PDB file of C-alpha atoms in Angstrom:
ATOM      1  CA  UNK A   1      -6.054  -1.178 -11.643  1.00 42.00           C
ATOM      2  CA  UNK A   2      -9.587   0.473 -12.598  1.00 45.00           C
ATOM      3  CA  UNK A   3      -9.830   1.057 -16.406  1.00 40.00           C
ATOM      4  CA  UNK A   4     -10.174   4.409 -16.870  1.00 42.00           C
ATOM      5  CA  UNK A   5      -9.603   6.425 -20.537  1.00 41.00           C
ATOM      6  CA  UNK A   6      -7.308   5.168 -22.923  1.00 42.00           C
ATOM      7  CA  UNK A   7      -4.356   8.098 -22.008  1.00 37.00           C
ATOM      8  CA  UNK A   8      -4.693   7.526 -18.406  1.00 42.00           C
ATOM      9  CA  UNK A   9      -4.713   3.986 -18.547  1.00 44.00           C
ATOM     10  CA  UNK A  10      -1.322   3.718 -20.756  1.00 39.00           C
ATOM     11  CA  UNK A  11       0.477   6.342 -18.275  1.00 42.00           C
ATOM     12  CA  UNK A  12      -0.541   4.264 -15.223  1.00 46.00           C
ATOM     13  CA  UNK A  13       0.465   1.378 -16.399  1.00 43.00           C
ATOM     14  CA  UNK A  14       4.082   2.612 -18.339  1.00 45.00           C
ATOM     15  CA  UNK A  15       4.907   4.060 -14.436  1.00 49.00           C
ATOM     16  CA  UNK A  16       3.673   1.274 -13.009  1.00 49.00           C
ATOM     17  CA  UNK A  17       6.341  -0.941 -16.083  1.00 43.00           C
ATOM     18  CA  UNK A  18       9.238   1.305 -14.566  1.00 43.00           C
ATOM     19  CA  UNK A  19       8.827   0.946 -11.111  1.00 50.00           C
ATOM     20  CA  UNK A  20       8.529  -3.112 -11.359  1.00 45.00           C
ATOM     21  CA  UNK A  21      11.826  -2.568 -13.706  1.00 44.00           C
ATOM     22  CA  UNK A  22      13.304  -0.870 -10.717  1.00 42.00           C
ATOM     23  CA  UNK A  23      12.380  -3.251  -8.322  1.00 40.00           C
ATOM     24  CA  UNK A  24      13.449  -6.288 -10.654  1.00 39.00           C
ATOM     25  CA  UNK A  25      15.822  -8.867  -9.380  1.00 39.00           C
ATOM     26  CA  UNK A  26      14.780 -11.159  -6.073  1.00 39.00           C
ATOM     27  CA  UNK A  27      16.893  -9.819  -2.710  1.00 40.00           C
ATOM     28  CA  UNK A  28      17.805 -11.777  -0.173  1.00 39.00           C
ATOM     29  CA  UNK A  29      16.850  -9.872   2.330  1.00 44.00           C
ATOM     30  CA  UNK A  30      19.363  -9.146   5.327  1.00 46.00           C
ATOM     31  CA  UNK A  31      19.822 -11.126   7.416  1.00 40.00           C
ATOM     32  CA  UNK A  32      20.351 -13.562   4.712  1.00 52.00           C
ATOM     33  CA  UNK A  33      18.169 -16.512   3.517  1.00 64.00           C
ATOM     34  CA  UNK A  34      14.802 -14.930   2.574  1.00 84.00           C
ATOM     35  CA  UNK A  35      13.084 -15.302  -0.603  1.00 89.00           C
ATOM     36  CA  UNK A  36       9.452 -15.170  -1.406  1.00 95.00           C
ATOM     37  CA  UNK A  37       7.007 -16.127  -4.023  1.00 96.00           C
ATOM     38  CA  UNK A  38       4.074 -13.501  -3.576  1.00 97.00           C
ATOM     39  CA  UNK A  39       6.422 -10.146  -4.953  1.00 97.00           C
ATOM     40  CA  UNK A  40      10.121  -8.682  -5.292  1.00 95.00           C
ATOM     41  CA  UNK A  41      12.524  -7.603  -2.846  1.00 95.00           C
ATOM     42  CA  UNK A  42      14.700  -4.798  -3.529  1.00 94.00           C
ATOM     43  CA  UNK A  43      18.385  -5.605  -4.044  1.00 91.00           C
ATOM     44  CA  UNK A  44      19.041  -2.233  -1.914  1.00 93.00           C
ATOM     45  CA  UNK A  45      16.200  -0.974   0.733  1.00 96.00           C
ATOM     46  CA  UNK A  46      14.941   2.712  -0.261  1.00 96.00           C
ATOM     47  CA  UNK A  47      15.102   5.084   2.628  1.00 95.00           C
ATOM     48  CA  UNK A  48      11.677   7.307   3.001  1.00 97.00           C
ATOM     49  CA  UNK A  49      11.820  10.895   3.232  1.00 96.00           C
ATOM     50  CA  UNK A  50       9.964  12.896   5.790  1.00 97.00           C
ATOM     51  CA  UNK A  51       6.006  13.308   5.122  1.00 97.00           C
ATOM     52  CA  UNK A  52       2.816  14.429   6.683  1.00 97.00           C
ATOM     53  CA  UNK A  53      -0.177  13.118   6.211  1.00 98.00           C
ATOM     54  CA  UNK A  54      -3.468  12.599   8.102  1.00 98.00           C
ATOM     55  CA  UNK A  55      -4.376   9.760   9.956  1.00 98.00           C
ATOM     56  CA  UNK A  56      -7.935   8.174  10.133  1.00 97.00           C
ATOM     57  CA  UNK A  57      -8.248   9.296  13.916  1.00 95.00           C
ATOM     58  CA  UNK A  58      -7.946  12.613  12.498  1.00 95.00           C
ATOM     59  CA  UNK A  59      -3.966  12.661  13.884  1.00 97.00           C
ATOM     60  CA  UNK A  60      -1.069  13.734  11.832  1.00 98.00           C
ATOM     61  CA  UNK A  61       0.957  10.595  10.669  1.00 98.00           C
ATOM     62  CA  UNK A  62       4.465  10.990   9.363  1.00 98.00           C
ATOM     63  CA  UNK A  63       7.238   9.000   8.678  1.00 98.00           C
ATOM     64  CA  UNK A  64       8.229   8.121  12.405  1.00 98.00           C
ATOM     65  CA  UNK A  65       4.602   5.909  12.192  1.00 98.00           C
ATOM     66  CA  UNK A  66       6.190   3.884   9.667  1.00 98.00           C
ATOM     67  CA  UNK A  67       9.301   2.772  12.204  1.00 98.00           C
ATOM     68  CA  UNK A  68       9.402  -0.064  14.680  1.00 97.00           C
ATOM     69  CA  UNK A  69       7.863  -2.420  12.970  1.00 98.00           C
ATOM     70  CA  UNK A  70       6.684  -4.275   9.113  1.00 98.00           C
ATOM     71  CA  UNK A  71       4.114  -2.405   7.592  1.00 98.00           C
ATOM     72  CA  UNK A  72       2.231  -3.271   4.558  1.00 98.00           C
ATOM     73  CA  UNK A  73       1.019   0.279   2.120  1.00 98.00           C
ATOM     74  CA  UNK A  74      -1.564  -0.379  -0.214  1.00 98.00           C
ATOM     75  CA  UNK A  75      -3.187   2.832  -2.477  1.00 98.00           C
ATOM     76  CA  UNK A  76      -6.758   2.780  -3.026  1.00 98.00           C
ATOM     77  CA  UNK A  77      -9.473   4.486  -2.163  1.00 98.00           C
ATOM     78  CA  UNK A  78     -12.751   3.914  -0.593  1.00 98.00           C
ATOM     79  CA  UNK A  79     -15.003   4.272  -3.342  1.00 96.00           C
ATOM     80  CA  UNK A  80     -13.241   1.422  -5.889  1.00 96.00           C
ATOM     81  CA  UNK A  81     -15.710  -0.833  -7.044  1.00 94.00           C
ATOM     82  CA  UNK A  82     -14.380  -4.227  -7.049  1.00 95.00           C
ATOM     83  CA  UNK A  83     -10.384  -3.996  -6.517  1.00 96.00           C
ATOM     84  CA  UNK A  84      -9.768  -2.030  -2.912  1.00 98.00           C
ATOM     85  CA  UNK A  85     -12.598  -4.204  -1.210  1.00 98.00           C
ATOM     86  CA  UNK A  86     -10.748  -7.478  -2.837  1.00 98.00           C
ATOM     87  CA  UNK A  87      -7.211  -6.692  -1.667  1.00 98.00           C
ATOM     88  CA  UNK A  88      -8.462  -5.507   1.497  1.00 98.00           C
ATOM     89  CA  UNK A  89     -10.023  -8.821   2.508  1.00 98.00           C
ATOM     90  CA  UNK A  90      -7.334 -10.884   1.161  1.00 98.00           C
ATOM     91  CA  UNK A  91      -5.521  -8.530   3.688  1.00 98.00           C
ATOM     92  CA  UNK A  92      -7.302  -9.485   6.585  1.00 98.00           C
ATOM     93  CA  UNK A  93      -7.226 -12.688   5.630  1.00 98.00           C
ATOM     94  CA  UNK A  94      -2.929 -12.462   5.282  1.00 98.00           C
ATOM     95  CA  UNK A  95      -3.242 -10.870   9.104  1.00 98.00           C
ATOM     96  CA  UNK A  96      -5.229 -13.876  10.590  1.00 98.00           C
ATOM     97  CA  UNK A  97      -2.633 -16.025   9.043  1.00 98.00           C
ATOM     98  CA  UNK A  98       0.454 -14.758  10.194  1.00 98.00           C
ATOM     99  CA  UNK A  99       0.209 -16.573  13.650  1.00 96.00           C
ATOM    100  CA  UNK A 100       2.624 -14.705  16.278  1.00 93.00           C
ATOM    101  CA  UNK A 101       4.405 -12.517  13.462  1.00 96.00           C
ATOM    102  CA  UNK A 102       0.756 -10.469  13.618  1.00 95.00           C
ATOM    103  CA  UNK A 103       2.081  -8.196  16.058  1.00 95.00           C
ATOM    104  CA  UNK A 104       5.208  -7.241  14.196  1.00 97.00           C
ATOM    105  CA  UNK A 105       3.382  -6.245  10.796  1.00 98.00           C
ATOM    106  CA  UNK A 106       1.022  -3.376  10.659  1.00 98.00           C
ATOM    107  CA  UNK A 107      -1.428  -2.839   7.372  1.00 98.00           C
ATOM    108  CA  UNK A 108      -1.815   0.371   5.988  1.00 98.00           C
ATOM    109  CA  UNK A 109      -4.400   1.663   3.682  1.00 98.00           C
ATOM    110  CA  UNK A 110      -3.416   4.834   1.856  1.00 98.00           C
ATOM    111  CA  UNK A 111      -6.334   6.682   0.093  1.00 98.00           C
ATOM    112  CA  UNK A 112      -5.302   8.328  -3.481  1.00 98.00           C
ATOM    113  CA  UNK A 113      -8.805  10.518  -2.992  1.00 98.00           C
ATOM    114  CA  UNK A 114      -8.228  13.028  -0.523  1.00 97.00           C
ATOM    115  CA  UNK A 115     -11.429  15.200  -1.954  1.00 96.00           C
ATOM    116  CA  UNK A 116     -13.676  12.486  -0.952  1.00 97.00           C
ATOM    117  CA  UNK A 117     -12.053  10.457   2.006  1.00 98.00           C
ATOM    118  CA  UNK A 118     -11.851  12.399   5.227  1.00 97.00           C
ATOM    119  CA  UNK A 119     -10.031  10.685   7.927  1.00 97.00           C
ATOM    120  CA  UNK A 120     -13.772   9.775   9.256  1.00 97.00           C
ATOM    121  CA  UNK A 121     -14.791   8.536   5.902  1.00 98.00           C
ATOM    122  CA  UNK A 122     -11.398   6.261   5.809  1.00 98.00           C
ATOM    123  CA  UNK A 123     -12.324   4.860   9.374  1.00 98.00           C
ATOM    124  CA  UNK A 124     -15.329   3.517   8.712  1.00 98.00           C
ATOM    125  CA  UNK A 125     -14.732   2.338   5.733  1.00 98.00           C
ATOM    126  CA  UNK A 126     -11.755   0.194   7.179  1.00 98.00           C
ATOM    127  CA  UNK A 127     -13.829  -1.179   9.957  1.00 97.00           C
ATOM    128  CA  UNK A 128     -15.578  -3.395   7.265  1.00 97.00           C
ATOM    129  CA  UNK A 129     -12.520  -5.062   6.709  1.00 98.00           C
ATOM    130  CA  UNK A 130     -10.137  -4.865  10.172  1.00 97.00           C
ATOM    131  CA  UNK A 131     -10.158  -1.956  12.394  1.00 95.00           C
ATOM    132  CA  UNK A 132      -6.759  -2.575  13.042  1.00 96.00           C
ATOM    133  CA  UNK A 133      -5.981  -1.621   9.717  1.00 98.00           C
ATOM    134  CA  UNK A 134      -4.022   1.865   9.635  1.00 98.00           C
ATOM    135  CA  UNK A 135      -5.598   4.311   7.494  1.00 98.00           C
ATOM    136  CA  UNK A 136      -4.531   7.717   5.818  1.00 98.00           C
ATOM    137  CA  UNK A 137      -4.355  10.261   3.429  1.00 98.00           C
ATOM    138  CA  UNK A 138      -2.757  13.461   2.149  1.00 97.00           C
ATOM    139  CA  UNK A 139      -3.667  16.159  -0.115  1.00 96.00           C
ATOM    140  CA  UNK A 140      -2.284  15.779  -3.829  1.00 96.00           C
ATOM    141  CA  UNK A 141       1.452  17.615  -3.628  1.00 97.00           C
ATOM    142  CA  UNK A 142       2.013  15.368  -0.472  1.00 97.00           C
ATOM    143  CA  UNK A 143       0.543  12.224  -2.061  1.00 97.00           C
ATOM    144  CA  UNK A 144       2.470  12.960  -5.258  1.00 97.00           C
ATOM    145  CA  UNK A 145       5.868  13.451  -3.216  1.00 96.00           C
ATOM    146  CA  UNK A 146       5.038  10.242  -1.247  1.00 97.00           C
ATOM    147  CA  UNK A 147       4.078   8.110  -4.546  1.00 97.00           C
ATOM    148  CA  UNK A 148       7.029   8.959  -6.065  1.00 96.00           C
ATOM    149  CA  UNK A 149       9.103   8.075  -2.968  1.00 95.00           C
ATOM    150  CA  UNK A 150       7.470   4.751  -2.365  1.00 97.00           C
ATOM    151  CA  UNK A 151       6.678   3.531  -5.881  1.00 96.00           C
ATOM    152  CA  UNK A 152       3.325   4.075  -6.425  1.00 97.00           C
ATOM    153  CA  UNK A 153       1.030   5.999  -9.154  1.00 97.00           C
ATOM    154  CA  UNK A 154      -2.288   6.941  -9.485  1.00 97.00           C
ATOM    155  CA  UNK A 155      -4.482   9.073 -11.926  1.00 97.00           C
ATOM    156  CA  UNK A 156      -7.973  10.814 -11.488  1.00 95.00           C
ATOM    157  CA  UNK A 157     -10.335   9.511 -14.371  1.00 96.00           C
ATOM    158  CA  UNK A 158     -13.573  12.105 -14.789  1.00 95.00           C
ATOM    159  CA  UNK A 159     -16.721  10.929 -14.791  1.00 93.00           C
ATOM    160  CA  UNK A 160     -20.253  11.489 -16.293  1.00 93.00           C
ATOM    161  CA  UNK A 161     -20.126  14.275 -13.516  1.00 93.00           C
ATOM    162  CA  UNK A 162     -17.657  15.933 -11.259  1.00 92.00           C
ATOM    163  CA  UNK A 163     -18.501  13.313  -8.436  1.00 90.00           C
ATOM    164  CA  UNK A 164     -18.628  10.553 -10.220  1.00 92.00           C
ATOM    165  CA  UNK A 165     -14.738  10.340 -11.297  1.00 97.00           C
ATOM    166  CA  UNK A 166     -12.556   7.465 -10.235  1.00 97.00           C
ATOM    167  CA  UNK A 167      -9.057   6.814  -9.314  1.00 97.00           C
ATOM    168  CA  UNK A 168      -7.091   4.423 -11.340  1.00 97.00           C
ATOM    169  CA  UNK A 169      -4.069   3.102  -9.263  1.00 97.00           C
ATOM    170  CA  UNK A 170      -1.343   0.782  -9.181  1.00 95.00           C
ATOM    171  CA  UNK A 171      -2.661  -2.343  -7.122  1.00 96.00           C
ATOM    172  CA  UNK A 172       0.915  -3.829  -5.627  1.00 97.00           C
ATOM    173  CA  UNK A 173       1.658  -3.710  -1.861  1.00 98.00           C
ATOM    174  CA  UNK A 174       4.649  -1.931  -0.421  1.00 98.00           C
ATOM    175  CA  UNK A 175       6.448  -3.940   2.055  1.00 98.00           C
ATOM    176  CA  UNK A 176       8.517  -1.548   4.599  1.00 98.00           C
ATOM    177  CA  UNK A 177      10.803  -2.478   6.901  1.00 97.00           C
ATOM    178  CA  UNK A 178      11.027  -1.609  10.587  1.00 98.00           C
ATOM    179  CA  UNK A 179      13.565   1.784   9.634  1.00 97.00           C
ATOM    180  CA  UNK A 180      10.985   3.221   7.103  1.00 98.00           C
ATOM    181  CA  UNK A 181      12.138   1.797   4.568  1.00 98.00           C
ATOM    182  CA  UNK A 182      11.046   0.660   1.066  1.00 98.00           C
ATOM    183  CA  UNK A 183      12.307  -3.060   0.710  1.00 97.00           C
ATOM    184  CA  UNK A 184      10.003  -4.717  -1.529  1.00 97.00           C
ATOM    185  CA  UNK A 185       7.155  -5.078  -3.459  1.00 98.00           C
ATOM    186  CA  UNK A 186       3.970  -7.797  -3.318  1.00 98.00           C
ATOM    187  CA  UNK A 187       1.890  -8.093  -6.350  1.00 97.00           C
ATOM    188  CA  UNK A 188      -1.161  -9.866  -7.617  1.00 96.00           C
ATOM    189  CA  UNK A 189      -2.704 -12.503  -7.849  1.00 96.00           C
ATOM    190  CA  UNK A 190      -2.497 -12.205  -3.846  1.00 97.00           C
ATOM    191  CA  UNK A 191      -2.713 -15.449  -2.321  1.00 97.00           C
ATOM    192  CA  UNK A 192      -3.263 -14.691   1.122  1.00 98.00           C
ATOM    193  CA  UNK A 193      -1.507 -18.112   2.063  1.00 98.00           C
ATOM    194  CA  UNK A 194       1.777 -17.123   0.451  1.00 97.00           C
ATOM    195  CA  UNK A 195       1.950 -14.072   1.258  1.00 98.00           C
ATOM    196  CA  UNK A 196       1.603 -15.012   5.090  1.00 98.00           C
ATOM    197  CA  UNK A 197       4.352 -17.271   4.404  1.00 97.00           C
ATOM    198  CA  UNK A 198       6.551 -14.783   3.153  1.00 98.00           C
ATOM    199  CA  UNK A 199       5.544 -12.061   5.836  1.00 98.00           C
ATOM    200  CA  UNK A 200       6.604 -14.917   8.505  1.00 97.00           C
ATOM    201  CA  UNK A 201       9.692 -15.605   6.896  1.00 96.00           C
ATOM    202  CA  UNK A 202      11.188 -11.865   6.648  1.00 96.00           C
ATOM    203  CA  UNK A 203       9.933 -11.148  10.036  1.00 96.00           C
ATOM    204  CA  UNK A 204      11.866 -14.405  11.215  1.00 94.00           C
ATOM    205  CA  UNK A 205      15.057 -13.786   9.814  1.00 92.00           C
ATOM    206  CA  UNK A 206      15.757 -10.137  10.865  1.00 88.00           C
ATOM    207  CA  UNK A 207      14.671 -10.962  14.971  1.00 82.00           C
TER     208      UNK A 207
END
């Protein structure tokens, strides 16, 4: 999470406190038999409520994207400094680990910034990275709605000028299952090794 001012900072990370209290308590996910080291599983899957956003191609993307496969959410956005370039790389390197589960997980970057990253802006910035990766945004009601559906917060932080704020934002990964649905949570330190592992695992045991 960026460090931002004091205020901001504290809210951030008291929602952030509540939603890990939520999520507390490892799941054995169904089918039975999964655990995993790299996050929390939710003792109940959360269903996800219709949304629109934008896609990076510029397409709408909605809830029905989410369905038919994994798919791993994380909220950044493309001008963080030092953490969205870090979990983004560990990301790719998750994906080249996963071995024939690749297919069956998708990665999806969700930008928190929708006054400064258009659906072009997102797209290029994701090609650094993978340009597999998934890539979207909303404006600030439907990012708000969304956040507090999935279990994620963020906060604008101003800056010396209006251009130069920043965006400070929870940093775990929202695992959803192929029926859009919230069923866990991965946090850091990512270890892309582990979390491969884990990936492998829950896509093993619900074929």
């Amino acid at each position: 999470m960026h460090v931002g001012n004091g205020v901001l900072k504290w809210a951030v990370a008291g929602a952030l406190a509540v939603l890990l209290g939520i999520a507390a308590g490892i799941y054995s996910l169904r089918p039975q038999g999964v655990t995993i080291s790299s996050g929390t599983l939710l003792k109940t899957p959360r269903t996800i409520t219709d949304f629109t956003l934008r896609s990076s191609s510029g397409a709408p993307y909605t809830r029905a994207d989410l369905t038919g496969h994994w798919t791993v959410v994380f909220a950044g956005f493309t001008f963080c400094p030092d953490v969205c370039p870090t979990t983004l790389s560990e990301l790719k390197a998750v994906k080249a680990r996963l071995g024939a589960a690749a297919g069956q997980v998708h990665f999806l970057f969700l930008s928190v910034d929708p006054e400064r990253d258009t659906p072009d802006k997102i797209a290029q910035y994701l090609k650094f990275f993978d340009p597999a990766f998934e890539g979207a945004t909303g404006d600030t009601a439907a990012l708000d709605t969304l956040g507090a559906n999935l279990g994620f917060v963020y906060a604008k932080v101003p800056g010396a000028t209006p251009e130069s704020y920043t965006i400070d934002h929870s940093t775990a990964l929202i695992l959803i299952d192929p029926e859009a649905r919230v069923v866990g949570y991965l946090t850091p330190p990512f270890r892309p090794d582990a979390m491969a592992s884990d990936l492998q695992a829950i896509v093993a045991a619900a074929s």
